[in-house]
Coordinates of C-alpha atoms and ligand atoms in Angstrom, one line a residue:
M1 CA 83.1 147.5 98.5
S2 CA 81.8 151.0 97.9
E3 CA 82.5 150.4 94.2
D4 CA 80.3 147.3 94.2
K5 CA 77.6 149.3 95.8
K6 CA 77.7 151.9 93.1
M7 CA 77.5 149.3 90.4
D8 CA 74.4 147.7 91.8
H9 CA 72.5 150.7 90.5
Q10 CA 73.8 150.7 87.0
S11 CA 72.3 148.8 84.2
V12 CA 74.2 146.2 82.3
L13 CA 74.6 148.6 79.4
E14 CA 75.9 151.4 81.6
L15 CA 78.4 149.1 83.1
Y16 CA 79.7 148.1 79.6
E17 CA 79.9 151.7 78.6
K18 CA 82.0 152.6 81.6
D19 CA 84.2 149.6 82.3
P20 CA 84.1 146.8 79.8
V21 CA 86.7 144.7 81.6
E22 CA 84.8 144.9 84.9
A23 CA 81.6 144.2 83.0
D24 CA 83.1 141.0 81.6
R25 CA 84.2 140.0 85.0
V26 CA 80.7 140.6 86.4
F27 CA 78.8 138.8 83.7
L28 CA 81.2 136.2 82.5
G29 CA 82.7 135.4 85.9
R30 CA 86.1 136.2 84.5
V31 CA 87.9 138.8 82.4
A32 CA 87.8 138.0 78.8
H33 CA 91.0 137.6 76.9
K34 CA 92.6 140.8 75.7
D35 CA 91.4 140.4 72.1
R36 CA 87.8 140.0 73.3
R37 CA 87.9 142.4 76.2
G38 CA 84.5 143.9 76.8
F39 CA 83.1 141.8 74.0
L40 CA 79.5 142.2 75.2
K41 CA 80.0 146.0 74.7
G42 CA 77.9 147.3 71.9
A43 CA 76.1 144.1 71.3
G44 CA 75.2 144.5 75.0
L45 CA 72.0 143.0 76.1
A46 CA 71.4 141.2 72.8
T47 CA 74.7 139.3 73.4
L48 CA 73.9 138.6 77.0
G49 CA 70.5 137.3 75.9
G50 CA 72.3 135.3 73.3
L51 CA 74.5 133.7 75.9
L52 CA 71.4 132.9 77.9
G53 CA 69.5 131.7 74.9
A54 CA 66.6 134.2 75.5
S55 CA 65.8 137.9 75.8
I56 CA 65.6 139.2 79.3
P57 CA 62.2 140.9 79.8
F58 CA 63.1 142.3 83.2
H59 CA 66.7 143.3 82.3
R60 CA 66.1 146.7 83.9
N61 CA 65.7 145.0 87.3
M62 CA 69.0 143.1 87.0
P63 CA 71.5 144.4 89.5
S64 CA 74.7 144.6 87.5
G65 CA 76.6 142.6 90.1
L66 CA 74.3 139.7 89.4
I67 CA 75.8 136.8 87.5
P68 CA 72.9 135.0 85.7
V69 CA 72.5 131.6 87.3
A70 CA 72.5 130.1 83.8
L71 CA 76.1 131.2 83.4
A72 CA 77.0 129.7 86.7
D73 CA 79.2 127.1 85.1
E74 CA 81.5 130.0 84.3
N75 CA 81.8 130.0 88.1
L76 CA 85.1 131.4 89.3
L77 CA 85.8 128.5 91.5
A78 CA 84.7 125.8 89.1
G79 CA 86.6 122.5 89.8
K80 CA 87.2 123.6 93.4
D81 CA 85.4 122.3 96.5
G82 CA 84.8 124.2 99.7
L83 CA 87.4 127.0 99.2
S84 CA 86.7 130.4 100.6
M85 CA 87.3 133.3 98.2
L86 CA 89.3 136.1 99.6
N87 CA 89.4 138.2 96.4
D88 CA 87.9 137.7 93.0
R89 CA 90.2 139.9 90.9
P90 CA 92.9 138.6 91.1
L91 CA 91.3 135.3 92.2
N92 CA 92.5 134.2 95.7
A93 CA 90.9 131.4 97.6
E94 CA 92.0 129.3 100.5
T95 CA 91.0 125.9 101.9
P96 CA 89.5 125.4 105.4
P97 CA 91.9 123.3 107.5
H98 CA 89.5 120.4 108.0
L99 CA 89.3 120.0 104.2
L100 CA 93.1 119.6 104.0
D101 CA 93.0 116.3 106.0
D102 CA 94.2 114.1 103.1
A103 CA 97.9 113.2 103.0
I104 CA 97.8 114.3 99.4
T105 CA 95.7 117.4 98.7
P106 CA 93.1 116.7 96.0
T107 CA 93.2 119.3 93.2
T108 CA 89.7 120.4 94.2
R109 CA 91.1 121.6 97.5
H110 CA 94.4 123.1 96.4
F111 CA 94.3 126.8 97.2
I112 CA 94.5 129.5 94.5
R113 CA 96.8 132.5 94.6
N114 CA 96.7 134.5 91.5
N115 CA 98.5 137.9 91.1
G116 CA 97.1 138.6 87.7
I117 CA 94.7 137.2 85.1
P118 CA 95.3 133.6 84.0
P119 CA 95.9 133.0 80.3
E120 CA 92.9 131.8 78.3
D121 CA 94.6 129.4 75.9
V122 CA 96.2 126.7 78.0
S123 CA 96.2 123.9 75.5
P124 CA 99.2 121.7 76.3
D125 CA 99.9 121.0 72.6
N126 CA 100.8 124.5 71.8
W127 CA 102.8 125.3 74.9
T128 CA 106.5 125.9 74.9
L129 CA 109.0 126.5 77.6
T130 CA 112.1 128.6 76.8
I131 CA 115.3 128.1 78.7
D132 CA 117.8 130.9 78.1
G133 CA 119.9 133.6 79.6
L134 CA 123.2 132.3 80.9
V135 CA 123.1 128.8 79.5
D136 CA 125.3 127.2 76.9
T137 CA 122.4 126.0 74.7
P138 CA 119.2 127.9 74.9
M139 CA 116.3 125.6 74.4
E140 CA 112.6 125.8 73.4
L141 CA 110.8 122.8 74.7
S142 CA 107.3 121.6 74.1
I143 CA 105.6 119.6 76.8
A144 CA 106.1 116.5 74.6
D145 CA 109.8 117.3 74.5
L146 CA 109.9 117.6 78.3
K147 CA 108.3 114.2 78.6
S148 CA 110.6 112.5 76.1
K149 CA 113.9 114.1 76.8
F150 CA 113.9 114.0 80.6
E151 CA 113.1 111.5 83.3
V152 CA 109.5 112.0 84.4
V153 CA 108.9 111.8 88.1
T154 CA 106.0 112.1 90.5
M155 CA 106.5 113.8 93.9
A156 CA 104.3 115.0 96.7
L157 CA 105.4 118.6 97.2
T158 CA 104.2 121.3 99.6
I159 CA 103.4 124.7 98.4
E160 CA 102.7 127.4 101.0
C161 CA 102.0 131.1 100.2
G162 CA 104.5 133.4 102.0
G163 CA 101.5 135.3 103.3
N164 CA 99.6 132.4 104.8
G165 CA 98.5 133.4 108.3
R166 CA 98.6 137.1 107.5
A167 CA 95.0 137.6 108.7
F168 CA 96.3 137.3 112.3
F169 CA 98.8 140.2 112.1
N170 CA 98.2 143.1 114.5
P171 CA 98.6 145.8 113.4
P172 CA 97.2 144.3 110.2
A173 CA 99.3 143.9 107.1
K174 CA 97.8 144.7 103.7
G175 CA 97.2 142.0 101.2
N176 CA 95.1 138.8 101.0
Q177 CA 93.9 138.0 104.5
W178 CA 94.9 134.3 104.4
T179 CA 94.1 132.4 107.6
Y180 CA 95.4 128.8 107.5
G181 CA 94.6 127.5 104.1
A182 CA 97.1 128.8 101.6
V183 CA 99.0 125.6 101.8
A184 CA 98.7 122.3 100.0
C185 CA 100.6 119.1 99.1
S186 CA 99.4 117.7 95.8
N187 CA 101.2 114.9 93.8
W188 CA 103.0 116.7 91.0
T189 CA 104.3 114.9 87.9
G190 CA 106.9 116.5 85.7
V191 CA 110.6 116.7 85.1
R192 CA 113.3 118.0 87.4
L193 CA 114.3 121.6 86.9
K194 CA 117.8 120.6 87.6
D195 CA 117.9 118.1 84.7
V196 CA 116.6 120.7 82.3
L197 CA 119.0 123.4 83.5
N198 CA 121.9 120.9 83.3
A199 CA 120.9 119.9 79.8
A200 CA 121.0 123.6 78.8
G201 CA 124.4 124.0 80.4
V202 CA 124.5 126.4 83.4
Q203 CA 127.2 129.0 82.8
K204 CA 129.4 129.8 85.7
E205 CA 128.3 133.5 85.8
A206 CA 124.7 132.4 86.5
I207 CA 123.7 133.1 90.0
Y208 CA 119.9 133.4 89.9
T209 CA 116.9 132.1 88.0
A210 CA 114.1 134.2 86.6
H211 CA 110.6 132.7 86.0
V212 CA 108.0 133.9 83.5
G213 CA 104.4 132.9 83.2
A214 CA 101.7 133.6 80.6
D215 CA 99.2 135.3 82.9
D216 CA 98.4 139.0 82.3
H217 CA 99.0 141.8 84.7
L218 CA 95.7 143.1 86.3
S219 CA 95.9 146.1 84.0
M220 CA 95.8 143.7 81.0
K221 CA 98.7 145.8 79.5
E222 CA 100.4 143.9 76.8
G223 CA 103.7 142.4 77.9
K224 CA 103.3 143.5 81.5
L225 CA 104.0 140.6 83.9
A226 CA 101.9 140.0 87.0
I227 CA 104.8 138.4 88.8
S228 CA 108.2 137.1 87.9
R229 CA 110.3 135.7 90.7
G230 CA 113.5 133.6 90.9
M231 CA 115.8 131.8 93.2
P232 CA 119.6 131.3 93.7
I233 CA 121.1 128.9 91.2
E234 CA 122.2 126.5 94.0
K235 CA 118.5 126.2 95.1
A236 CA 117.4 125.7 91.5
L237 CA 119.8 122.7 91.1
T238 CA 118.4 120.8 94.1
D239 CA 116.5 117.5 93.5
N240 CA 113.0 118.2 94.5
I241 CA 112.0 121.1 92.2
L242 CA 109.7 120.1 89.3
I243 CA 108.5 121.5 86.1
A244 CA 105.1 119.9 86.4
F245 CA 102.5 119.0 83.8
E246 CA 100.3 116.9 86.0
Q247 CA 98.6 117.5 89.3
N248 CA 97.3 114.3 91.1
G249 CA 97.5 112.3 87.9
E250 CA 95.6 114.7 85.7
A251 CA 96.1 118.0 83.9
L252 CA 96.8 120.9 86.2
H253 CA 93.7 122.9 87.3
P254 CA 93.5 126.1 85.2
H255 CA 94.0 128.2 88.3
N256 CA 96.9 126.1 89.6
G257 CA 98.9 126.8 86.4
A258 CA 97.8 124.6 83.6
P259 CA 99.4 123.3 81.5
L260 CA 102.9 123.8 83.0
R261 CA 104.3 125.2 86.2
L262 CA 107.2 125.2 88.6
V263 CA 106.8 123.6 91.9
V264 CA 109.5 124.7 94.4
P265 CA 108.6 123.1 97.8
G266 CA 109.6 124.7 101.0
W267 CA 110.1 128.2 99.7
P268 CA 107.4 130.9 99.3
G269 CA 104.7 129.7 96.9
S270 CA 105.6 132.7 94.7
C271 CA 108.7 130.9 93.5
S272 CA 106.5 128.2 91.9
Q273 CA 105.7 130.1 88.7
K274 CA 102.4 129.0 87.1
W275 CA 101.6 129.0 83.4
L276 CA 105.3 128.7 83.0
T277 CA 106.7 129.8 79.6
R278 CA 110.3 130.8 80.3
I279 CA 113.2 130.4 82.7
Y280 CA 116.3 132.4 82.2
L281 CA 119.5 132.5 84.1
R282 CA 121.0 135.8 85.3
D283 CA 124.2 137.1 86.8
I284 CA 122.3 139.3 89.2
V285 CA 119.6 138.7 91.7
H286 CA 116.4 138.7 89.6
D287 CA 114.6 142.0 89.6
G288 CA 111.2 141.0 88.1
P289 CA 107.8 142.2 89.4
K290 CA 107.4 141.2 93.1
M291 CA 111.2 140.4 93.5
T292 CA 112.1 144.0 94.5
G293 CA 111.0 146.5 97.1
T294 CA 109.4 144.8 100.0
A295 CA 107.5 142.1 98.2
Y296 CA 108.2 138.6 99.6
R297 CA 110.8 140.2 101.9
V298 CA 111.1 140.5 105.7
P299 CA 113.2 142.8 107.8
N300 CA 116.7 141.4 108.5
R301 CA 116.4 142.3 112.2
P302 CA 113.7 142.0 114.8
V303 CA 111.2 144.8 114.5
E304 CA 108.3 146.0 116.7
P305 CA 104.8 145.4 115.6
G306 CA 103.8 148.4 113.5
E307 CA 107.4 149.7 113.1
K308 CA 108.2 151.4 109.8
V309 CA 111.2 149.7 108.3
D310 CA 113.5 151.1 105.7
K311 CA 113.5 149.2 102.4
K312 CA 117.2 148.5 102.6
D313 CA 116.7 146.5 105.8
F314 CA 114.6 143.8 104.1
D315 CA 115.9 140.4 102.9
I316 CA 114.3 138.1 100.3
I317 CA 112.4 135.3 102.0
E318 CA 114.1 131.9 101.2
R319 CA 112.9 128.8 103.1
M320 CA 109.6 128.9 104.9
P321 CA 109.6 128.3 108.7
V322 CA 108.5 125.3 110.7
K323 CA 104.7 124.9 110.8
S324 CA 101.9 122.5 111.4
L325 CA 98.1 122.4 110.7
I326 CA 95.5 120.5 112.6
T327 CA 93.1 119.0 110.0
A328 CA 90.9 117.0 112.5
P329 CA 89.0 117.7 114.5
A330 CA 87.6 120.7 112.7
T331 CA 87.6 123.8 114.8
G332 CA 84.2 124.3 116.5
A333 CA 83.5 120.6 116.5
T334 CA 81.4 118.9 119.2
V335 CA 82.7 115.5 120.2
A336 CA 80.6 112.9 121.9
G337 CA 83.4 110.8 123.6
E338 CA 86.3 111.7 125.8
E339 CA 88.8 110.3 123.3
V340 CA 89.5 112.5 120.3
E341 CA 91.8 111.7 117.3
V342 CA 93.9 114.6 116.3
R343 CA 95.4 114.7 112.8
G344 CA 97.3 117.0 110.7
H345 CA 100.5 117.8 108.7
A346 CA 103.7 119.5 109.5
W347 CA 106.5 121.0 107.3
S348 CA 109.6 123.2 107.5
G349 CA 111.1 124.7 104.4
D350 CA 114.0 122.5 103.2
R351 CA 114.2 120.6 106.5
T352 CA 112.3 117.6 107.9
I353 CA 110.1 117.6 111.0
S354 CA 111.4 115.6 113.8
E355 CA 108.5 115.9 116.3
V356 CA 105.0 117.1 116.6
H357 CA 103.5 117.7 120.1
V358 CA 99.8 118.2 120.8
S359 CA 98.2 119.8 123.9
M360 CA 94.5 120.0 125.0
D361 CA 95.1 122.1 128.1
F362 CA 96.4 125.4 126.8
G363 CA 99.9 124.2 126.5
V364 CA 100.6 123.0 130.0
T365 CA 101.1 119.4 129.1
W366 CA 102.0 118.0 125.7
Q367 CA 102.0 114.6 124.1
K368 CA 104.1 113.5 121.3
A369 CA 102.1 112.6 118.1
E370 CA 102.9 109.7 115.8
L371 CA 104.7 111.3 112.9
D372 CA 105.2 109.9 109.4
A373 CA 108.4 110.3 107.5
P374 CA 107.9 112.5 104.4
V375 CA 107.0 110.4 101.4
N376 CA 109.7 112.3 99.6
S377 CA 111.8 115.4 100.2
G378 CA 109.5 118.4 99.9
A379 CA 106.4 116.7 101.1
W380 CA 104.6 117.6 104.3
Q381 CA 104.5 115.0 107.1
N382 CA 101.4 113.6 108.6
F383 CA 100.9 113.3 112.3
K384 CA 98.2 111.8 114.5
T385 CA 97.5 111.1 118.1
K386 CA 94.6 110.6 120.5
V387 CA 93.9 113.0 123.3
T388 CA 91.7 112.2 126.3
L389 CA 89.5 115.0 127.5
P390 CA 89.0 114.6 131.3
Q391 CA 85.4 115.9 131.5
K392 CA 82.7 117.6 129.4
G393 CA 83.5 121.2 128.4
Y394 CA 85.4 123.5 126.1
Y395 CA 89.0 122.6 125.0
E396 CA 91.5 123.9 122.7
I397 CA 93.8 121.5 120.8
W398 CA 97.1 123.0 119.9
A399 CA 99.9 121.5 117.8
K400 CA 103.6 122.4 117.8
A401 CA 106.1 121.0 115.3
V402 CA 109.8 120.9 115.8
D403 CA 112.2 120.5 112.9
D404 CA 115.5 118.7 112.6
A405 CA 117.4 121.9 113.3
G406 CA 115.6 122.3 116.6
D407 CA 113.3 125.2 115.5
A408 CA 109.8 125.0 117.0
Q409 CA 106.6 126.9 116.3
P410 CA 106.2 130.1 118.4
H411 CA 103.1 131.3 120.3
A412 CA 103.5 134.9 119.1
I413 CA 103.7 136.2 115.5
N414 CA 107.1 137.4 114.4
W415 CA 105.5 140.6 113.1
N416 CA 106.8 142.1 109.9
P417 CA 105.3 144.9 107.7
K418 CA 104.1 142.8 104.8
G419 CA 102.5 140.0 106.9
Y420 CA 104.7 137.0 105.9
L421 CA 105.8 133.8 107.5
N422 CA 103.3 133.5 110.3
N423 CA 104.1 130.1 111.7
T424 CA 102.4 130.3 115.1
M425 CA 100.8 127.2 116.6
H426 CA 97.4 126.2 115.2
R427 CA 94.6 126.1 117.8
V428 CA 91.3 124.4 117.3
A429 CA 88.2 124.7 119.5
V430 CA 86.5 121.5 120.6
R431 CA 83.4 121.0 122.7
Y432 CA 82.9 117.7 124.6
S433 CA 79.3 117.4 125.5
Ligands
MTE501 N1 102.4 133.0 86.8 C1 102.1 133.1 88.1 N2 102.7 132.2 88.9 C2 102.4 132.2 90.2 C3 101.5 133.2 90.8 C4 100.9 134.1 89.9 O1 100.1 135.0 90.2 N3 101.2 134.0 88.5 N4 101.3 133.3 92.1 C5 102.3 132.7 93.0 C6 102.0 132.6 94.4 S1 102.2 134.1 95.2 C7 101.7 131.4 95.0 S2 101.5 131.4 96.7 C8 101.6 130.2 94.2 C9 100.2 129.6 94.5 O2 100.0 128.4 93.7 P1 98.5 127.9 93.5 O3 97.6 129.0 93.1 O4 98.6 126.8 92.6 O5 98.0 127.4 94.9 O6 101.7 130.4 92.8 C10 102.7 131.3 92.5 N5 102.9 131.3 91.1
MO502 MO1 102.0 133.6 97.5

């Protein structure tokens, strides 16, 4: 924030002098590719004028944080609809719950969680995926190879960021302050990871996958990865993990990993490597960026809110916990009649949801909602019910999902230092007037 303030008083040229990468971000709405980093530098105003198709008589008045409206189609959230931006570098944006009402999340409403800077050239024709490490036959596959050599399947798969709900941690946890909307269930078309790994021949020493994407680290240092996570080989060989090249019947959105990504439903979103270029098999637990330390890990024992926990007491997060989201009514809604339809989705890691209960009296009484079966394994389940509000006034609608192992959503956050796995019940405010 204070940095932004300082920059307001610099001219365009000064900003390019001092920090060309930041200047690109400010003026182009993104960071230019490494070969063209700071490309307005030197040419400066003339180039900016060129982009705008005119000189800028009042350029001295332009606050440097101002993106010229004429460049607005370079908008960071182009192709997205109604998302709220939590951070612009790296780009992180979540979707308000009422915009997640569809059974299948439209691409325009699929959240964005970037750890680094997305690649610029995402043409599907030049893309290759390398499968190597502890496999019998290392492979380099184009997207056309994937389509022709393996069965192509379409599945609805839920991706939820491990940090969804972090905003409600007390004491707060550092990181993106996701509220509810770092979750989505798009239709993904691709090939099964399992089929590709089996074709390469999984060697018996292989215990873990390692995923590599083409995005740059925030530092833009050549070869430095923003994130590289993996999963146990048994998980990687399950049926519902896709190497996807289509999202809702079209090319992937550039921020959702175009042209190729992993989709690992039920586990932290970070397993679902975007801009996927390589998967290698290892005989150790993968130790790439954001696999080690306390990243995507929680204490292996109950801790008190605010407690300092030794690194060695953290375990890697595997399946995500049971959770639900109320997508209608929108919180803050005013309803005219006593009968209100409540809708939403529920999901639980690798399990299925067996029941969703809804309350409108602060959890004293509950009614069972109608619950759909998942359209396939890895998809969230839709629920709906009608509640009857006894008289005019303020109500809270709560939802509580229960999974097939009997786990239910808690009231209180299971606090952990990094702010992961908040699966507390969703509450929405409704006024009947
Ligand atoms: N290459 C790459 N893959 C990535 C990430 C990333 O920063 N780079 N972010 C991960 C995280 S933390 C999440 S939650 C999901 C989010 O997927 P989405 O942005 O398509 O919603 O992508 C994962 N895959
Ligand atoms: Mo994430």
